[in-house]
Structure formats: C-alpha cells, structure tokens
PDB file of C-alpha atoms in Angstrom:
ATOM      1  CA  MET A   1      -9.189-106.087  86.844  1.00 57.00           C
ATOM      2  CA  SER A   2      -6.296-104.331  85.153  1.00 85.00           C
ATOM      3  CA  ILE A   3      -2.716-105.248  85.938  1.00 93.00           C
ATOM      4  CA  PRO A   4      -1.172-102.783  88.414  1.00 96.00           C
ATOM      5  CA  GLU A   5       1.889-100.861  87.217  1.00 97.00           C
ATOM      6  CA  VAL A   6       4.671 -99.913  89.636  1.00 97.00           C
ATOM      7  CA  LEU A   7       7.638 -97.606  89.055  1.00 96.00           C
ATOM      8  CA  PHE A   8      10.622 -97.622  91.428  1.00 96.00           C
ATOM      9  CA  VAL A   9      12.745 -94.457  91.325  1.00 93.00           C
ATOM     10  CA  CYS A  10      16.071 -93.613  92.928  1.00 91.00           C
ATOM     11  CA  VAL A  11      18.769 -91.149  91.915  1.00 90.00           C
ATOM     12  CA  HIS A  12      21.123 -93.428  89.970  1.00 93.00           C
ATOM     13  CA  ASN A  13      18.890 -96.451  89.201  1.00 95.00           C
ATOM     14  CA  ALA A  14      21.945 -98.572  89.984  1.00 95.00           C
ATOM     15  CA  GLY A  15      20.972-100.106  93.327  1.00 96.00           C
ATOM     16  CA  ARG A  16      17.783 -99.785  95.379  1.00 96.00           C
ATOM     17  CA  SER A  17      15.306 -99.285  92.547  1.00 96.00           C
ATOM     18  CA  GLN A  18      16.892-102.098  90.521  1.00 98.00           C
ATOM     19  CA  MET A  19      16.685-104.502  93.485  1.00 98.00           C
ATOM     20  CA  ALA A  20      13.077-103.507  94.168  1.00 98.00           C
ATOM     21  CA  ALA A  21      12.063-103.958  90.526  1.00 98.00           C
ATOM     22  CA  ALA A  22      13.717-107.383  90.274  1.00 98.00           C
ATOM     23  CA  LEU A  23      12.187-108.583  93.545  1.00 98.00           C
ATOM     24  CA  LEU A  24       8.677-107.363  92.710  1.00 98.00           C
ATOM     25  CA  ASP A  25       8.890-108.812  89.211  1.00 98.00           C
ATOM     26  CA  HIS A  26       9.961-112.155  90.688  1.00 98.00           C
ATOM     27  CA  HIS A  27       7.307-112.297  93.421  1.00 97.00           C
ATOM     28  CA  ALA A  28       4.503-110.976  91.206  1.00 97.00           C
ATOM     29  CA  ALA A  29       5.221-113.552  88.469  1.00 96.00           C
ATOM     30  CA  GLY A  30       3.641-111.469  85.718  1.00 95.00           C
ATOM     31  CA  ARG A  31       0.761-110.099  87.797  1.00 96.00           C
ATOM     32  CA  VAL A  32       2.313-106.597  88.041  1.00 97.00           C
ATOM     33  CA  VAL A  33       4.042-104.447  85.415  1.00 97.00           C
ATOM     34  CA  VAL A  34       7.321-103.304  86.957  1.00 98.00           C
ATOM     35  CA  ARG A  35       9.676-100.495  85.893  1.00 97.00           C
ATOM     36  CA  SER A  36      12.607 -98.701  87.469  1.00 96.00           C
ATOM     37  CA  ALA A  37      14.342 -95.435  86.639  1.00 95.00           C
ATOM     38  CA  GLY A  38      16.736 -92.844  87.981  1.00 93.00           C
ATOM     39  CA  SER A  39      16.594 -89.066  88.123  1.00 89.00           C
ATOM     40  CA  GLN A  40      20.339 -89.048  87.316  1.00 91.00           C
ATOM     41  CA  PRO A  41      21.081 -92.538  85.942  1.00 94.00           C
ATOM     42  CA  ALA A  42      24.533 -93.999  86.575  1.00 95.00           C
ATOM     43  CA  ASP A  43      26.704 -95.617  83.906  1.00 96.00           C
ATOM     44  CA  ARG A  44      26.185 -99.147  85.281  1.00 96.00           C
ATOM     45  CA  LEU A  45      24.687-101.119  88.139  1.00 97.00           C
ATOM     46  CA  ASN A  46      26.433-101.312  91.487  1.00 97.00           C
ATOM     47  CA  PRO A  47      28.453-104.590  91.358  1.00 97.00           C
ATOM     48  CA  ALA A  48      27.658-105.355  95.026  1.00 97.00           C
ATOM     49  CA  VAL A  49      23.935-105.046  94.209  1.00 98.00           C
ATOM     50  CA  VAL A  50      24.288-107.489  91.295  1.00 98.00           C
ATOM     51  CA  GLU A  51      26.128-109.901  93.621  1.00 98.00           C
ATOM     52  CA  ALA A  52      23.551-109.553  96.415  1.00 98.00           C
ATOM     53  CA  MET A  53      20.716-110.301  94.007  1.00 98.00           C
ATOM     54  CA  ALA A  54      22.552-113.324  92.582  1.00 98.00           C
ATOM     55  CA  GLU A  55      22.718-114.690  96.137  1.00 98.00           C
ATOM     56  CA  VAL A  56      18.904-114.901  96.159  1.00 98.00           C
ATOM     57  CA  GLY A  57      18.770-116.401  92.675  1.00 98.00           C
ATOM     58  CA  LEU A  58      17.992-113.252  90.673  1.00 98.00           C
ATOM     59  CA  ASP A  59      20.321-112.295  87.828  1.00 98.00           C
ATOM     60  CA  ILE A  60      20.162-108.556  87.173  1.00 98.00           C
ATOM     61  CA  SER A  61      23.567-108.381  85.493  1.00 97.00           C
ATOM     62  CA  LYS A  62      22.004-107.504  82.122  1.00 97.00           C
ATOM     63  CA  GLU A  63      19.961-104.620  83.558  1.00 97.00           C
ATOM     64  CA  PHE A  64      21.131-101.032  83.123  1.00 97.00           C
ATOM     65  CA  PRO A  65      20.264 -97.663  84.677  1.00 97.00           C
ATOM     66  CA  LYS A  66      17.380 -95.967  82.867  1.00 96.00           C
ATOM     67  CA  PRO A  67      16.375 -92.280  82.883  1.00 95.00           C
ATOM     68  CA  LEU A  68      13.202 -91.192  84.613  1.00 92.00           C
ATOM     69  CA  THR A  69      10.613 -90.014  82.088  1.00 92.00           C
ATOM     70  CA  ASP A  70       7.227 -88.389  82.439  1.00 89.00           C
ATOM     71  CA  ASP A  71       5.764 -91.248  80.371  1.00 92.00           C
ATOM     72  CA  ALA A  72       6.979 -93.846  82.881  1.00 92.00           C
ATOM     73  CA  VAL A  73       5.390 -91.922  85.743  1.00 90.00           C
ATOM     74  CA  GLN A  74       2.124 -91.365  83.869  1.00 91.00           C
ATOM     75  CA  ALA A  75       1.863 -95.071  82.978  1.00 93.00           C
ATOM     76  CA  SER A  76       2.281 -96.146  86.611  1.00 95.00           C
ATOM     77  CA  ASP A  77      -0.367 -96.646  89.268  1.00 95.00           C
ATOM     78  CA  VAL A  78       2.175 -96.580  92.092  1.00 96.00           C
ATOM     79  CA  VAL A  79       5.426 -94.595  92.123  1.00 94.00           C
ATOM     80  CA  ILE A  80       7.889 -95.540  94.849  1.00 95.00           C
ATOM     81  CA  THR A  81      10.748 -93.118  95.424  1.00 92.00           C
ATOM     82  CA  MET A  82      13.947 -94.003  97.225  1.00 91.00           C
ATOM     83  CA  GLY A  83      15.883 -90.879  97.992  1.00 76.00           C
ATOM     84  CA  CYS A  84      15.342 -88.840  94.821  1.00 65.00           C
ATOM     85  CA  GLY A  85      13.625 -86.050  96.721  1.00 62.00           C
ATOM     86  CA  ASP A  86      11.963 -83.326  94.667  1.00 61.00           C
ATOM     87  CA  GLU A  87      13.408 -84.570  91.370  1.00 61.00           C
ATOM     88  CA  CYS A  88      10.508 -86.966  90.849  1.00 66.00           C
ATOM     89  CA  PRO A  89       7.622 -85.565  88.793  1.00 67.00           C
ATOM     90  CA  PHE A  90       4.226 -85.518  90.483  1.00 75.00           C
ATOM     91  CA  TYR A  91       0.940 -86.335  88.776  1.00 77.00           C
ATOM     92  CA  PRO A  92      -2.460 -86.264  90.477  1.00 82.00           C
ATOM     93  CA  GLY A  93      -4.177 -89.614  90.810  1.00 84.00           C
ATOM     94  CA  LYS A  94      -0.991 -91.616  91.304  1.00 89.00           C
ATOM     95  CA  THR A  95      -0.075 -93.303  94.549  1.00 92.00           C
ATOM     96  CA  TYR A  96       3.316 -92.091  95.750  1.00 91.00           C
ATOM     97  CA  LEU A  97       5.310 -93.853  98.433  1.00 93.00           C
ATOM     98  CA  ASP A  98       8.748 -92.845  99.696  1.00 92.00           C
ATOM     99  CA  TRP A  99      10.833 -95.701 101.043  1.00 94.00           C
ATOM    100  CA  LYS A 100      13.620 -94.474 103.303  1.00 93.00           C
ATOM    101  CA  LEU A 101      16.444 -96.930 102.657  1.00 93.00           C
ATOM    102  CA  ASP A 102      20.202 -96.813 103.029  1.00 93.00           C
ATOM    103  CA  ASP A 103      21.986 -96.113  99.754  1.00 92.00           C
ATOM    104  CA  PRO A 104      24.116 -99.067  98.598  1.00 94.00           C
ATOM    105  CA  ALA A 105      26.353 -96.779  96.480  1.00 91.00           C
ATOM    106  CA  GLY A 106      29.985 -97.399  97.357  1.00 92.00           C
ATOM    107  CA  GLN A 107      29.046-100.135  99.826  1.00 94.00           C
ATOM    108  CA  GLY A 108      30.330-103.705  99.907  1.00 96.00           C
ATOM    109  CA  ILE A 109      28.207-106.844  99.796  1.00 97.00           C
ATOM    110  CA  ASP A 110      27.905-107.021 103.610  1.00 98.00           C
ATOM    111  CA  ALA A 111      26.223-103.597 103.658  1.00 97.00           C
ATOM    112  CA  VAL A 112      24.033-104.348 100.625  1.00 98.00           C
ATOM    113  CA  ARG A 113      22.489-107.600 101.957  1.00 98.00           C
ATOM    114  CA  PRO A 114      20.394-105.934 104.710  1.00 98.00           C
ATOM    115  CA  ILE A 115      19.203-103.279 102.228  1.00 97.00           C
ATOM    116  CA  ARG A 116      18.165-106.064  99.817  1.00 98.00           C
ATOM    117  CA  ASP A 117      16.345-107.896 102.594  1.00 98.00           C
ATOM    118  CA  GLU A 118      14.504-104.734 103.712  1.00 98.00           C
ATOM    119  CA  ILE A 119      13.450-104.050 100.125  1.00 98.00           C
ATOM    120  CA  ASP A 120      12.263-107.657  99.789  1.00 98.00           C
ATOM    121  CA  ALA A 121      10.056-107.320 102.876  1.00 98.00           C
ATOM    122  CA  ARG A 122       8.573-104.040 101.595  1.00 98.00           C
ATOM    123  CA  VAL A 123       8.012-105.480  98.106  1.00 98.00           C
ATOM    124  CA  ARG A 124       6.136-108.471  99.566  1.00 97.00           C
ATOM    125  CA  ALA A 125       3.926-106.131 101.632  1.00 97.00           C
ATOM    126  CA  LEU A 126       3.299-103.955  98.561  1.00 97.00           C
ATOM    127  CA  LEU A 127       2.333-107.000  96.511  1.00 97.00           C
ATOM    128  CA  ALA A 128      -0.172-108.032  99.188  1.00 95.00           C
ATOM    129  CA  GLU A 129      -1.732-104.542  98.954  1.00 94.00           C
ATOM    130  CA  LEU A 130      -1.766-104.490  95.142  1.00 95.00           C
ATOM    131  CA  LEU A 131      -3.268-107.972  94.834  1.00 93.00           C
ATOM    132  CA  PRO A 132      -5.360-108.512  97.966  1.00 87.00           C
ATOM    133  CA  GLY A 133      -6.730-112.017  98.304  1.00 78.00           C
ATOM    134  CA  ASP A 134      -4.361-113.274  95.628  1.00 70.00           C
ATOM    135  CA  VAL A 135      -2.550-116.529  96.239  1.00 55.00           C
ATOM    136  CA  GLU A 136       0.753-116.235  98.078  1.00 51.00           C
ATOM    137  CA  SER A 137       3.615-115.171  95.850  1.00 43.00           C
ATOM    138  CA  LYS A 138       6.346-117.630  95.098  1.00 44.00           C
TER     139      LYS A 138
END
C-alpha cells in the first residue's frame, strides 16, 4: 500500500493548517506524508499558535508559511481546506474536505487552544480513515 499524502490549506498558512500538519505528522509517525500551504501566505506563524502547539509538546517554531502550488495539490491524495474558499485549485480524483474552523489570526492563546483541540480530534479521525485497522497512533 502506498503512503497517503495529505495537504492542509488555509489562507495564510500561519495557524490552522500549520497546527493540522504538525498534529497529523506527530500522530501518523511517518505513515502519512503531510504538507501545508496558504493561498496568501503570511510573513510568519501566529505566535499564539506556536505557543499552543508547544503546550502539547510540538515545536513548530521553525516552520514558515508556504505558498499553495499546483504541484502540492497534484501530489496529494487528500486536500483539506480551512477557509480558503475558491482560491484552492481543484483536480479530479482528489479527496477534498473543508474543515470549518475558527481563524486563530489575531487571537490570544486562550482562543487558540480550543481550535487546536478541535483540529487534533479531526486529525485523529482522519488518520483512522486513512489507515484503517492500523495500530492506534501515539
């Protein structure tokens, strides 16, 4: 079986998609190829997002917002959008999911924690779908 490839996309690639990518990468432990990108990438990650992830033991401080490319979409089996609307390219044969999540932009740590926890729950459910019957993730 080939390794599934997942792309998380939001507008700035500074919050939701970065959290989702880090959480899936952690839980999948090498069993899924994970990417994230933004339709209009920001200059840097949201500091409250970096802090919220550090609270759960994941250091994303060296990550940076990346532009969305057609190549990234074409390489992915699953494309998960988070508020980028029609700016995400569409290719037949890909699985597209749209996760409606609050935007952590401009929010403090207290607002970011529940977004992180919601993303974590969705990532765990996605992993169970991508790797059915696989041993429980860490």
